mmCIF file of C-alpha atoms and ligand atoms in Angstrom:
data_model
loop_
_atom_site.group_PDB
_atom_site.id
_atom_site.type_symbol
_atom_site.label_atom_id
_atom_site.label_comp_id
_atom_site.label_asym_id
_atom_site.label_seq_id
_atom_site.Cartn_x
_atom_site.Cartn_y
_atom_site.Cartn_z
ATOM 1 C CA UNK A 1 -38.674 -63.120 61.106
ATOM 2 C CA UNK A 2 -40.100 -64.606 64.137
ATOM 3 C CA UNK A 3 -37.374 -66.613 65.323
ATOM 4 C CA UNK A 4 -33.975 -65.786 67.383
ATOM 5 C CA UNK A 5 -32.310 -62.488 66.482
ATOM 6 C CA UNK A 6 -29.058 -62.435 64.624
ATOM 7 C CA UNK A 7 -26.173 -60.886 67.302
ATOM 8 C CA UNK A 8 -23.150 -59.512 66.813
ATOM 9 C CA UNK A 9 -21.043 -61.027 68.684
ATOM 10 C CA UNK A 10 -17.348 -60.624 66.808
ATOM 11 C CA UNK A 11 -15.510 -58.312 64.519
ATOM 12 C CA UNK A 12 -12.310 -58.520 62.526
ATOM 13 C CA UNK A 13 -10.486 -57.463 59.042
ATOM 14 C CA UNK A 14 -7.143 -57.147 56.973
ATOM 15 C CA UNK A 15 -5.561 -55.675 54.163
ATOM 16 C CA UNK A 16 -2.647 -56.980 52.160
ATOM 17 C CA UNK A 17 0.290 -54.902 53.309
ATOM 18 C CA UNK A 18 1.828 -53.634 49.743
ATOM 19 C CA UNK A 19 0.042 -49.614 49.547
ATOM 20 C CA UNK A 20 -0.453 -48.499 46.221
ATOM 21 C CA UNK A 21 -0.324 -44.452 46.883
ATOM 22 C CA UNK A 22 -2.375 -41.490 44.485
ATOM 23 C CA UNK A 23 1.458 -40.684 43.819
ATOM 24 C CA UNK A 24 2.109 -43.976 42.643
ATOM 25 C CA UNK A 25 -0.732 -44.438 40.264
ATOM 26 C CA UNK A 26 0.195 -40.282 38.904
ATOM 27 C CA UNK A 27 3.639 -41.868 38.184
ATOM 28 C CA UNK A 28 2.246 -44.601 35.963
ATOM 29 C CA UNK A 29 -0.728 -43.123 34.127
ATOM 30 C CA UNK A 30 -2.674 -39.714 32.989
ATOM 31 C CA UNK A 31 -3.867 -39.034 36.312
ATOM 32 C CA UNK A 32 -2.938 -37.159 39.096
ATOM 33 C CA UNK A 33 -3.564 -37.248 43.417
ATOM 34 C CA UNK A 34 -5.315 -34.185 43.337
ATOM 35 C CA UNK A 35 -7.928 -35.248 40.429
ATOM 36 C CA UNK A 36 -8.522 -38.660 42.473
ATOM 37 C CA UNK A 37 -8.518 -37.551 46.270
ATOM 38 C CA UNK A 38 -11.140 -34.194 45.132
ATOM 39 C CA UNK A 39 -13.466 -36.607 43.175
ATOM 40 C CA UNK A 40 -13.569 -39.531 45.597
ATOM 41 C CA UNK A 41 -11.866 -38.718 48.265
ATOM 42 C CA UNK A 42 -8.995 -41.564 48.075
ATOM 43 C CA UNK A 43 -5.413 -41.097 49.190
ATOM 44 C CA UNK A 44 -3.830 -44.741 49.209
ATOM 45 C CA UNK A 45 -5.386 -48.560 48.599
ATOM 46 C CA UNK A 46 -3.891 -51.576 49.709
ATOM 47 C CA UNK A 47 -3.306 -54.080 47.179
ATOM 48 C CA UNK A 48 -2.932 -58.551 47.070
ATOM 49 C CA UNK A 49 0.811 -59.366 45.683
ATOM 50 C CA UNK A 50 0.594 -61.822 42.612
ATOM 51 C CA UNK A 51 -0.225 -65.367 44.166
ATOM 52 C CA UNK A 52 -2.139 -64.023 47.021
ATOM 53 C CA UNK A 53 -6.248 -64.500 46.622
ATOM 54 C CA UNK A 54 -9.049 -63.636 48.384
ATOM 55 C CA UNK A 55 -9.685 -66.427 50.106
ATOM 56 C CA UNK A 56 -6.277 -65.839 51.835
ATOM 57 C CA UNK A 57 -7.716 -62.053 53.358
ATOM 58 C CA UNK A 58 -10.929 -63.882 54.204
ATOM 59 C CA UNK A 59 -9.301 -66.802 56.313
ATOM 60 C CA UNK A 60 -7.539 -63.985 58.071
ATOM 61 C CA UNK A 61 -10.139 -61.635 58.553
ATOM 62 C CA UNK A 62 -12.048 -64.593 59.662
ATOM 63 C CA UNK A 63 -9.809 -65.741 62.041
ATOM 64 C CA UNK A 64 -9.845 -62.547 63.744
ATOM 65 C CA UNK A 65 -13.367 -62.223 63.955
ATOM 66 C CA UNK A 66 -13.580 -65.865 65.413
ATOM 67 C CA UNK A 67 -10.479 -64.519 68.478
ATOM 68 C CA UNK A 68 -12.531 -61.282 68.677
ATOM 69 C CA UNK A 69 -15.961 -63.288 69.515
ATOM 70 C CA UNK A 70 -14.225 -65.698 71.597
ATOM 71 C CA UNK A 71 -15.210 -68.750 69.463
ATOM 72 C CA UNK A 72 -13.469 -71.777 67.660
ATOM 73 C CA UNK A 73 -16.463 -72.948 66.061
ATOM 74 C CA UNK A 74 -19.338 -71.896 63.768
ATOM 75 C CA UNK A 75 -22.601 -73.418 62.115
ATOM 76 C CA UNK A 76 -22.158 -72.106 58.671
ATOM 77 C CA UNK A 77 -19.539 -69.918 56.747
ATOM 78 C CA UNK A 78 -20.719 -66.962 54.442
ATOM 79 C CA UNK A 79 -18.315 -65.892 52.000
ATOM 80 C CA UNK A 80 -19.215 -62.769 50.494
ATOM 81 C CA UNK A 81 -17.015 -61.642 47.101
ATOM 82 C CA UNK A 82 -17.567 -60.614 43.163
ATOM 83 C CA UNK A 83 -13.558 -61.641 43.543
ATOM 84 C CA UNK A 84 -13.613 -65.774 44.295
ATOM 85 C CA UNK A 85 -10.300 -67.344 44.104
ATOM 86 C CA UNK A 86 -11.683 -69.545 41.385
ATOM 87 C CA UNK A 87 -15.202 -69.136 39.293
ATOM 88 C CA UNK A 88 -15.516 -72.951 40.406
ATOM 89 C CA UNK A 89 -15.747 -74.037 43.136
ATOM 90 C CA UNK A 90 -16.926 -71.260 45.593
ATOM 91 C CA UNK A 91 -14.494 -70.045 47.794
ATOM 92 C CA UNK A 92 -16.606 -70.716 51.225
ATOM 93 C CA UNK A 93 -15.940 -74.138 51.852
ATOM 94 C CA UNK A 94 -11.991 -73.971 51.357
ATOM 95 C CA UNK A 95 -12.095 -71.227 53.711
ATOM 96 C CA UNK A 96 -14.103 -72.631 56.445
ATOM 97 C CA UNK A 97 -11.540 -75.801 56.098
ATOM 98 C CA UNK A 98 -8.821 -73.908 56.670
ATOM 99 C CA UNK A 99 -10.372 -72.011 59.619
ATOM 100 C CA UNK A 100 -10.429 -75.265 61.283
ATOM 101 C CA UNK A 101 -14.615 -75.366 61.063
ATOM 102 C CA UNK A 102 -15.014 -78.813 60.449
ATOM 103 C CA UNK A 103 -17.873 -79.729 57.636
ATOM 104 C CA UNK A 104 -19.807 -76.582 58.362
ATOM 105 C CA UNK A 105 -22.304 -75.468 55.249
ATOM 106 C CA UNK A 106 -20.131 -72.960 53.418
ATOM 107 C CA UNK A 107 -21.303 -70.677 50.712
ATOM 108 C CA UNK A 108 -20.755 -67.844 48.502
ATOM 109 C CA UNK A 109 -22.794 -64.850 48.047
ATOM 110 C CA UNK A 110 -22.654 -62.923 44.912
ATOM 111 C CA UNK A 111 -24.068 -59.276 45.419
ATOM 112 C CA UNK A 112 -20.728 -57.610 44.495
ATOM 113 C CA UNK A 113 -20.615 -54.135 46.714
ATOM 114 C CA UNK A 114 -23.762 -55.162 48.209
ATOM 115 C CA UNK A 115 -22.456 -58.445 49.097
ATOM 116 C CA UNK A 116 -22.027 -57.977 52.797
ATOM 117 C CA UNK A 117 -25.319 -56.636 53.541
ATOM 118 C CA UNK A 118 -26.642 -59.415 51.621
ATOM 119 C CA UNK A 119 -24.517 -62.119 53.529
ATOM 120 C CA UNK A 120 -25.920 -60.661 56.596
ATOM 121 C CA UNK A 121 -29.277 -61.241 55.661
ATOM 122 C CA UNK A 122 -29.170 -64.669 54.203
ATOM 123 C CA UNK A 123 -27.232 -65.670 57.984
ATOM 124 C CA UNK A 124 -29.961 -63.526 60.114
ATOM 125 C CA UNK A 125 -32.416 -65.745 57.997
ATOM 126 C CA UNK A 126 -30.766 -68.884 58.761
ATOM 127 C CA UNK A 127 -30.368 -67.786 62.610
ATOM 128 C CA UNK A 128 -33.989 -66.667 62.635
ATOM 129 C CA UNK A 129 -35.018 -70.073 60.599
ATOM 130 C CA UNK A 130 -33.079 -72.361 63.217
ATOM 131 C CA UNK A 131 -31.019 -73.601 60.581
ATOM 132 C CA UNK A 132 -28.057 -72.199 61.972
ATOM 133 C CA UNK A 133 -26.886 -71.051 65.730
ATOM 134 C CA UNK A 134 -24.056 -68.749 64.957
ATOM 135 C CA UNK A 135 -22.487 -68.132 61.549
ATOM 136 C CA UNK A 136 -19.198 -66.557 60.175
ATOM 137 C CA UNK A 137 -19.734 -63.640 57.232
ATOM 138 C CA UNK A 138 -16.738 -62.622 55.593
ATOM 139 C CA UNK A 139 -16.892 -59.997 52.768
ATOM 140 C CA UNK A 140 -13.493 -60.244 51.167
ATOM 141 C CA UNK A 141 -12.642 -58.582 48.009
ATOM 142 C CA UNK A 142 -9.462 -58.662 45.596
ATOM 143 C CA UNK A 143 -10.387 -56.000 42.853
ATOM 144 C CA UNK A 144 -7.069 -55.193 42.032
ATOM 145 C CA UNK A 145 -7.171 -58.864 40.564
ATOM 146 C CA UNK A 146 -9.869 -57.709 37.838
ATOM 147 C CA UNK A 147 -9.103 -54.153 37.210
ATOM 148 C CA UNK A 148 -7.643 -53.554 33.976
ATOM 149 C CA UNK A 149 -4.095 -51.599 35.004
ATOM 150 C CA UNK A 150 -4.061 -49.513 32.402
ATOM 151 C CA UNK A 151 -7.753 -47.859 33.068
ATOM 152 C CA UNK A 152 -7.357 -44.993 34.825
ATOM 153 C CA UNK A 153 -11.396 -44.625 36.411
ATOM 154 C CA UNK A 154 -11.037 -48.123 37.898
ATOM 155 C CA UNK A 155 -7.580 -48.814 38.595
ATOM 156 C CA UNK A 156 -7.525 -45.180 41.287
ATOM 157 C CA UNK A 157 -11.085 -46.605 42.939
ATOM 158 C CA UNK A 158 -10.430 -50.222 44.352
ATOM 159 C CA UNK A 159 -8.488 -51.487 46.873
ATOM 160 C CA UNK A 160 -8.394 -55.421 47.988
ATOM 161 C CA UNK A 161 -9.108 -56.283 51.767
ATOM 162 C CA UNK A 162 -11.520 -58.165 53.849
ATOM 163 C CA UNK A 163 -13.550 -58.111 56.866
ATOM 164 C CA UNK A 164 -15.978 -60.299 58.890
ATOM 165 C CA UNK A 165 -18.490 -60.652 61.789
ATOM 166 C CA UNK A 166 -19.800 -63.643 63.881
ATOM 167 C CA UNK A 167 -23.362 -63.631 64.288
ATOM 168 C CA UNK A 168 -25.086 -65.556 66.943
ATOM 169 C CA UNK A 169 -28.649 -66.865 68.006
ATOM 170 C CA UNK A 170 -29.796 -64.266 70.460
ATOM 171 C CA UNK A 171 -33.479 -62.651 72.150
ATOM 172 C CA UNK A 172 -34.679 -59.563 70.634
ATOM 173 C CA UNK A 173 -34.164 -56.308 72.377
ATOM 174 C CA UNK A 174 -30.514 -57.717 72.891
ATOM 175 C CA UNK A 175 -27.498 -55.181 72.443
ATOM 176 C CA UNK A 176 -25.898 -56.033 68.750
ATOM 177 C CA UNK A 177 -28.787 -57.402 67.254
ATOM 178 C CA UNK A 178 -29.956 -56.893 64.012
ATOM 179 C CA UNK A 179 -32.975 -55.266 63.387
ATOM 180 C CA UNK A 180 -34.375 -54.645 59.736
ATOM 181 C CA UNK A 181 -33.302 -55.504 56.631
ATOM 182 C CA UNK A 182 -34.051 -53.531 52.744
ATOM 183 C CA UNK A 183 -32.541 -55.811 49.940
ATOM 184 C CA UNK A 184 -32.997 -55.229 46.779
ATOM 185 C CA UNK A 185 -31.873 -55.281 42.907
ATOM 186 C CA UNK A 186 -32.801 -53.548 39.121
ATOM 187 C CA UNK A 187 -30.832 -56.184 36.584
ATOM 188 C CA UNK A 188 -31.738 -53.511 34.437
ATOM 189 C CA UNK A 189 -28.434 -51.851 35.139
ATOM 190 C CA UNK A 190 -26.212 -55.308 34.986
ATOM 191 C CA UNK A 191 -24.154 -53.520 32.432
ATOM 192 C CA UNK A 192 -23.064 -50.402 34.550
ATOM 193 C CA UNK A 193 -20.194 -52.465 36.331
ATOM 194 C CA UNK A 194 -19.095 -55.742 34.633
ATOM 195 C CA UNK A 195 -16.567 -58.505 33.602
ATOM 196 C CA UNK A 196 -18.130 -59.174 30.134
ATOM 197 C CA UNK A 197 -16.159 -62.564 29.341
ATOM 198 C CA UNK A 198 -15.158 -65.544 31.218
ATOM 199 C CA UNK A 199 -18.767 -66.398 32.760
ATOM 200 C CA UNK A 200 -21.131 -68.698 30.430
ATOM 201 C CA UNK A 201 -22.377 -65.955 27.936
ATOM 202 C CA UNK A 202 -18.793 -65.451 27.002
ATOM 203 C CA UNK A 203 -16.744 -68.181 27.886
ATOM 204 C CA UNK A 204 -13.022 -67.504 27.705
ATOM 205 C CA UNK A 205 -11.074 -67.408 25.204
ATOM 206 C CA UNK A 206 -7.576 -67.341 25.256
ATOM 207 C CA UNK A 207 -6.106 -63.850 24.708
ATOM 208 C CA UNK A 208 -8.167 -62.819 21.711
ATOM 209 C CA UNK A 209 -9.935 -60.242 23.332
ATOM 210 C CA UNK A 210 -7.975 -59.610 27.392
ATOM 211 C CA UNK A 211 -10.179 -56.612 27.491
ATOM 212 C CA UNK A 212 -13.342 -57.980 28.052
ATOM 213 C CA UNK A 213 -11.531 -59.715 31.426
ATOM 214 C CA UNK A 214 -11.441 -56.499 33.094
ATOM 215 C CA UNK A 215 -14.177 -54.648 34.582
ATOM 216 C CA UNK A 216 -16.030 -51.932 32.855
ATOM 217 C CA UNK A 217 -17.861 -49.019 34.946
ATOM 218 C CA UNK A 218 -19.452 -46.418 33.758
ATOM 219 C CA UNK A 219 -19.119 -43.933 36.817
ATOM 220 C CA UNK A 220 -20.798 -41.703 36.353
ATOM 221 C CA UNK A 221 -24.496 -43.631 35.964
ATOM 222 C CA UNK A 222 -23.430 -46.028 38.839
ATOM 223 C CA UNK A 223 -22.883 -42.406 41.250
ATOM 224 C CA UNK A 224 -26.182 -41.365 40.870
ATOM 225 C CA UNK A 225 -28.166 -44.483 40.566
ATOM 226 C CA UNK A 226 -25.783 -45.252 44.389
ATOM 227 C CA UNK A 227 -26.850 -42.118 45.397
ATOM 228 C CA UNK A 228 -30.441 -42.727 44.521
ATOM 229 C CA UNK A 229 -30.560 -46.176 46.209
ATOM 230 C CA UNK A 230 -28.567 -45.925 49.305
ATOM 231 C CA UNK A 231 -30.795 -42.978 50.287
ATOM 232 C CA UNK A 232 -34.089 -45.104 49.399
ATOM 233 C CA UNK A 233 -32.736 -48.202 51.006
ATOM 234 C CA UNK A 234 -31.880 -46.524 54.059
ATOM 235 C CA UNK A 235 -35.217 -44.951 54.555
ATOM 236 C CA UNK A 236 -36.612 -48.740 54.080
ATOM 237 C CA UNK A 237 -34.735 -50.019 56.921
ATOM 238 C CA UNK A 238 -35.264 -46.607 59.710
ATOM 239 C CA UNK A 239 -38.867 -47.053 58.749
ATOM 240 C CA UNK A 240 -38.715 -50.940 59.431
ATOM 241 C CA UNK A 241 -37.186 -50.574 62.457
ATOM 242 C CA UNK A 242 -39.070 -47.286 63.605
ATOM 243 C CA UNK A 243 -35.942 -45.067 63.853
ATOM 244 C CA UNK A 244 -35.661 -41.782 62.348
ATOM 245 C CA UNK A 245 -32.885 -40.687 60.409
ATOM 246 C CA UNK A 246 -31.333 -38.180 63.194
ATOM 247 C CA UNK A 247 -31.449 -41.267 66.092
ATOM 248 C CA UNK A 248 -28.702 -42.594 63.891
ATOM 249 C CA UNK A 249 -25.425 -42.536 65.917
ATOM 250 C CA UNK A 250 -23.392 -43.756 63.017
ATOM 251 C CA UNK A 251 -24.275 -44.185 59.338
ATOM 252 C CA UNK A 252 -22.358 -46.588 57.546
ATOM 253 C CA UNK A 253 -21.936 -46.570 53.998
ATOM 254 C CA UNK A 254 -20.301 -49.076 51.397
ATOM 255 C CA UNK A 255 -17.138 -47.041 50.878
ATOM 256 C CA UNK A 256 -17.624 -46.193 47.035
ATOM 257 C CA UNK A 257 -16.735 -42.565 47.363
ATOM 258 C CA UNK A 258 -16.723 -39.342 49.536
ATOM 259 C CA UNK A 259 -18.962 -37.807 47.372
ATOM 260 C CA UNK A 260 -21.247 -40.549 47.283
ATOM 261 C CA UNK A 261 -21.353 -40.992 51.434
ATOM 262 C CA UNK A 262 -21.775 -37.712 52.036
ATOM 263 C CA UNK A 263 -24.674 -37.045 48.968
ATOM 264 C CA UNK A 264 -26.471 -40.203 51.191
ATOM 265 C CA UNK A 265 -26.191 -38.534 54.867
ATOM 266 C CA UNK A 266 -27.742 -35.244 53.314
ATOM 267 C CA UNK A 267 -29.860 -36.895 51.262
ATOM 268 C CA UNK A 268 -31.060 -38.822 54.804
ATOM 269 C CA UNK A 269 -30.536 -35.694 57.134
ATOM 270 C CA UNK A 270 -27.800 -37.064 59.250
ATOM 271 C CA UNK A 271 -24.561 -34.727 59.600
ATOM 272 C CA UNK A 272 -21.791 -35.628 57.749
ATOM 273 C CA UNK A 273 -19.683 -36.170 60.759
ATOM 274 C CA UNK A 274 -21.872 -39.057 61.910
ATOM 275 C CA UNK A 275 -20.685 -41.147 58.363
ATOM 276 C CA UNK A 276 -17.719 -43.115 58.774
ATOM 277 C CA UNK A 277 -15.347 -42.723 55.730
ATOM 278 C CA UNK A 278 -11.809 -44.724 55.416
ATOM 279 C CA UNK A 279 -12.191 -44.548 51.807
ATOM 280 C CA UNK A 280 -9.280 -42.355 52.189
ATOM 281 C CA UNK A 281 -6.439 -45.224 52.875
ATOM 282 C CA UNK A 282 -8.653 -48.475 51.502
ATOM 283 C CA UNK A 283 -10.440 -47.152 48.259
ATOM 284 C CA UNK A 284 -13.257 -49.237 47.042
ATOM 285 C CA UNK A 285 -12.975 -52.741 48.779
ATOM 286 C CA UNK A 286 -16.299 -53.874 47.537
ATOM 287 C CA UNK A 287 -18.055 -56.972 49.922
ATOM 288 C CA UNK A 288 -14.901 -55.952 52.222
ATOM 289 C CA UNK A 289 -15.778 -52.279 52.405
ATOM 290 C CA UNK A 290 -18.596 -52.206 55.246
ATOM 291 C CA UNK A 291 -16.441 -54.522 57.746
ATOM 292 C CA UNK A 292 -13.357 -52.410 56.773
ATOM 293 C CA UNK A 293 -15.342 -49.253 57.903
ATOM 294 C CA UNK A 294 -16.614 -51.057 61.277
ATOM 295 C CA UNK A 295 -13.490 -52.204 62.055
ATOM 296 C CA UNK A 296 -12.213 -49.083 61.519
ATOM 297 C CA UNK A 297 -14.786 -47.548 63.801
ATOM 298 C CA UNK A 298 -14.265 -49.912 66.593
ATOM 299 C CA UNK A 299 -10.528 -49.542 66.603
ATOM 300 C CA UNK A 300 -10.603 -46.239 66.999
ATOM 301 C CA UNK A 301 -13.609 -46.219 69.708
ATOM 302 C CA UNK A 302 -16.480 -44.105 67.972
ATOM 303 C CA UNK A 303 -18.709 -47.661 67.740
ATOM 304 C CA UNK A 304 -19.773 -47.894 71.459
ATOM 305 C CA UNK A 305 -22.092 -50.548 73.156
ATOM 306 C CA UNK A 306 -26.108 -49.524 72.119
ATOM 307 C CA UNK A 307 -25.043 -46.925 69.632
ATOM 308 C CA UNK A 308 -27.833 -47.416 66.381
ATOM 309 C CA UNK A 309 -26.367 -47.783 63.456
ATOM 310 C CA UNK A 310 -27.286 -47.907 59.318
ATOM 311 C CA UNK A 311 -25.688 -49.837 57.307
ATOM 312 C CA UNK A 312 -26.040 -49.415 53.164
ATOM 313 C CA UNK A 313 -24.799 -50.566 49.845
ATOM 314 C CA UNK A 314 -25.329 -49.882 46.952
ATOM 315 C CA UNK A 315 -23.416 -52.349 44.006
ATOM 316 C CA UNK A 316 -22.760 -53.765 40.771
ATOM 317 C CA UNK A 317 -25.828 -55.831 39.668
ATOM 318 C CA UNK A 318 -27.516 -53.621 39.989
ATOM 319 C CA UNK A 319 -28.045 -54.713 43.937
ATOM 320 C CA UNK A 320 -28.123 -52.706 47.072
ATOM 321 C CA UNK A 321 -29.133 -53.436 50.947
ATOM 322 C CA UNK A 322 -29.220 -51.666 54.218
ATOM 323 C CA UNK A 323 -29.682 -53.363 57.579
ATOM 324 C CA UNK A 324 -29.798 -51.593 61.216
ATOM 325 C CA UNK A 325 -28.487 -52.712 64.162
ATOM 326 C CA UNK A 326 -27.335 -51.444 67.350
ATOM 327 C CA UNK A 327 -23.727 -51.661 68.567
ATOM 328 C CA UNK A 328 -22.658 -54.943 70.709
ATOM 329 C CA UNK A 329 -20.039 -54.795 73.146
ATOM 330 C CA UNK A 330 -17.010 -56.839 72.020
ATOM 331 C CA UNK A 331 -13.694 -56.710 73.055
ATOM 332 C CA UNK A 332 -11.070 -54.485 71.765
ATOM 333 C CA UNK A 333 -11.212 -54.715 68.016
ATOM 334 C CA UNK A 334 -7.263 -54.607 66.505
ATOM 335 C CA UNK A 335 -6.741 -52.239 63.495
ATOM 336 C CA UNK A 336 -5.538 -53.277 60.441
HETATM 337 O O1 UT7 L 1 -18.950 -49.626 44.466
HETATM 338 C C1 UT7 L 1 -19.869 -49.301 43.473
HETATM 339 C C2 UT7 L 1 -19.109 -49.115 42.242
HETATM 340 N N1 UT7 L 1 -18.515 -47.874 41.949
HETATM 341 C C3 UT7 L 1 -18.910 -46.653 42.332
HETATM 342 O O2 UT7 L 1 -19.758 -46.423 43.157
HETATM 343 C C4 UT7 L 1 -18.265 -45.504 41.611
HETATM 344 C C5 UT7 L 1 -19.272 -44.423 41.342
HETATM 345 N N2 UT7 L 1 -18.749 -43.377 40.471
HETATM 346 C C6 UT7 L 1 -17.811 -42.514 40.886
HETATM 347 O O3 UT7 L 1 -17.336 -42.569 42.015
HETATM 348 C C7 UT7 L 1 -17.402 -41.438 39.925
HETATM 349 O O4 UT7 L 1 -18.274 -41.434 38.829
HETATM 350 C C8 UT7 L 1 -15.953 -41.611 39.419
HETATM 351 C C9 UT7 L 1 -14.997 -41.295 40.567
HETATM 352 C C10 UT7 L 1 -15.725 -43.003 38.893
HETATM 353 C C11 UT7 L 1 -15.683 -40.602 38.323
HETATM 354 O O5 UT7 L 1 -15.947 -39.286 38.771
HETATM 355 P P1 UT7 L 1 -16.856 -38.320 37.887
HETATM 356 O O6 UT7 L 1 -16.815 -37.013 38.565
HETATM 357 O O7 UT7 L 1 -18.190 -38.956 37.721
HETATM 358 O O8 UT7 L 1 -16.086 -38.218 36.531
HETATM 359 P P2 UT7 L 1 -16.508 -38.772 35.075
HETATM 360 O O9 UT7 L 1 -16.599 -40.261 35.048
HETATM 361 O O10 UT7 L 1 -17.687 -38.012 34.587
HETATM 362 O O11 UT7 L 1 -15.248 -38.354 34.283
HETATM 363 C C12 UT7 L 1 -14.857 -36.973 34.155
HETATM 364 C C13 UT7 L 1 -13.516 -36.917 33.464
HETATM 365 C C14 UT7 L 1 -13.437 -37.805 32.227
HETATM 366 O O12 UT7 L 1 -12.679 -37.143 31.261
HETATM 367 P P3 UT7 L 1 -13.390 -36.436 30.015
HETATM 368 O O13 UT7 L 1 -14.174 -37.520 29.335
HETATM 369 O O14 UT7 L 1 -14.264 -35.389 30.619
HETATM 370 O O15 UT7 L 1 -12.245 -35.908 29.229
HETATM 371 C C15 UT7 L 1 -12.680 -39.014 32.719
HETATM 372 O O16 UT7 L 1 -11.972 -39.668 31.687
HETATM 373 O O17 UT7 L 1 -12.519 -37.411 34.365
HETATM 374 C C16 UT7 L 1 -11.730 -38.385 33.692
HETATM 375 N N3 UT7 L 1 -11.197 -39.340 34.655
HETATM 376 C C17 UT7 L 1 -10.008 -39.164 35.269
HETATM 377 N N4 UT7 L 1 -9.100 -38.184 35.198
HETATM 378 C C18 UT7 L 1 -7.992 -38.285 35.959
HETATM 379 C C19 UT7 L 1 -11.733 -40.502 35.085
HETATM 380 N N5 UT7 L 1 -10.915 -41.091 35.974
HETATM 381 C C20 UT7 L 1 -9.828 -40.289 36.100
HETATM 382 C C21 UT7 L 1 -8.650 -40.345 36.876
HETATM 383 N N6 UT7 L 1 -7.775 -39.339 36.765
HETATM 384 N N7 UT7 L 1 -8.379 -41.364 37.705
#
């Protein structure tokens, strides 16, 4: 891309309030805290109340990330979920309109887990193309909304959140700017994480069969093909931008498991310590999980201005993405 570099220029995220604890879920089903904190490392998610959609965390998250960067207006609005708050119409536009952004071109992107590395790339793009000169990207997830409460590998994973930067036009070289980009996809594995009915293959149908309106995973393919592809993507994007893997100050992984993160940072060579993990207290918050980790980050000062960081994803799809970057200097970013 040849064109003005994508900036970071705000930050900002939120999770419903209601916690849904290990000790909660033990209470409920054949599970227990210790089975689900030693295999992936979660304590606690944070789950939507009935009536409350994505689109509500992402008008939040996106507000905040709007205050953070000191802006009231954007080009274009991103909207990054497998969870929209309707399967028609997208949930971009309704969210820009409430966010006050006047008739700004509003979108969804569809790359589930990867979703937010993907968002990022389609606005860099439209930065880089001129098309746009600053652009909100939310990645807002409400899996709890999908998950099928009585299935015990999905229901302990995913939490519901959202979380969302402001990218501007800026020069290269500039402090926050995004640097290279790996995106990629195998449809080959479309069936390792799915909602069989409601799209047009299987339309819905009433309550003959519910259980095709969950989501299905089969864990334990989708752990090592994440594994697999986080590492490769990763490499992609330090090679692109001419970084090796121990330059990294922080790695950043979609927040899919502890086991996974850390399999990735040995896999790359980067300590452990340098991966930032909140899986522990959000779970799985799919398009919301990267943000959820910056903001995380920020809040508690370990993202500082210049540091270089990875981020990767690896998704239902399949899809997966990593982009580097290196750390802007925003103002405080609040906690969630
Ligand atoms: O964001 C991208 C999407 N998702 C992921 O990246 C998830 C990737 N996969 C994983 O994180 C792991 O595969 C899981 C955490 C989902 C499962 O861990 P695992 O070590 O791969 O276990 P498994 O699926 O091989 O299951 C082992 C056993 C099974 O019992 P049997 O068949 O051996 O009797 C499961 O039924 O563990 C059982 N199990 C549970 N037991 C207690 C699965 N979930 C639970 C649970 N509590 N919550």
């Amino acid at each position: 891309m040849n064109g003005p570099t994508a900036v970071v220029a705000g930050l900002g995220a939120t999770v419903p309030p209601h916690v849904l604890t290990n000790e909660m879920l033990a209470a409920r089903l054949d599970t227990s805290d210790e089975w689900i904190r030693s295999r992936t490392g979660i304590r606690s998610r944070h789950t939507v109340a009935p009536g409350t959609a994505t689109g509500d965390l992402a008008v939040t998250a996106g507000a905040r990330a709007l205050a953070n960067a000191g802006m009231s207006t954007v080009d274009m609005v991103v909207v990054a979920t497998a969870t929209p708050d309707r399967l028609c119409p997208a949930t971009a536009p309704e969210v820009a309109s409430r966010l006050g952004l006047g008739p700004v071109p509003a979108f969804d992107v569809a790359a589930v887990c990867s979703g937010f590395v993907y968002a990022l790339g389609v606005a860099a793009g439209a930065i880089a193309g001129r098309l746009a000169g600053s652009v909100l990207v939310i990645g807002a997830d409400t899996f709890s909304t999908i998950v099928d409460p009585s299935d015990r590998t999905t229901v302990a994973i995913f939490g519901d959140g959202a979380g969302a930067v402001v990218l501007r036009a800026g020069v290269p070289g500039e402090v926050g700017g995004l640097l290279a980009f790996d995106l990629g996809s195998d449809g080959e594995l479309a069936d390792l994480i799915a909602i069989p009915a409601g799209g047009s293959r299987q339309r819905s149908t009433g309550p003959a069969d519910p259980a095709a309106h969950y989501l299905a995973m089969r864990g334990r393919p989708v752990f090592v093909n994440a594994v697999r592809r986080m590492a490769a993507s990763a490499r992609a994007a330090l090679a692109g931008t001419g970084w090796q893997a121990a330059a990294l100050d922080w790695l950043v992984g979609h927040q899919a498991n502890v086991r996974i993160l850390h399999a990735v940072a040995d896999g790359l060579g980067v300590p452990r310590e340098r991966a930032v993990v909140n899986i522990d207290r959000v779970g799985n918050t799919s398009a919301a999980s990267i943000p959820l980790a910056l903001a995380d980050a920020a809040a508690a000062g370990d993202l500082r201005a210049g540091d270089r960081v990875l981020l990767t994803a690896f998704g239902a799809g399949a899809t997966w993405g990593s982009v580097t970057l290196t750390w802007p200097a925003l103002p405080a970013v609040a906690t969630f």
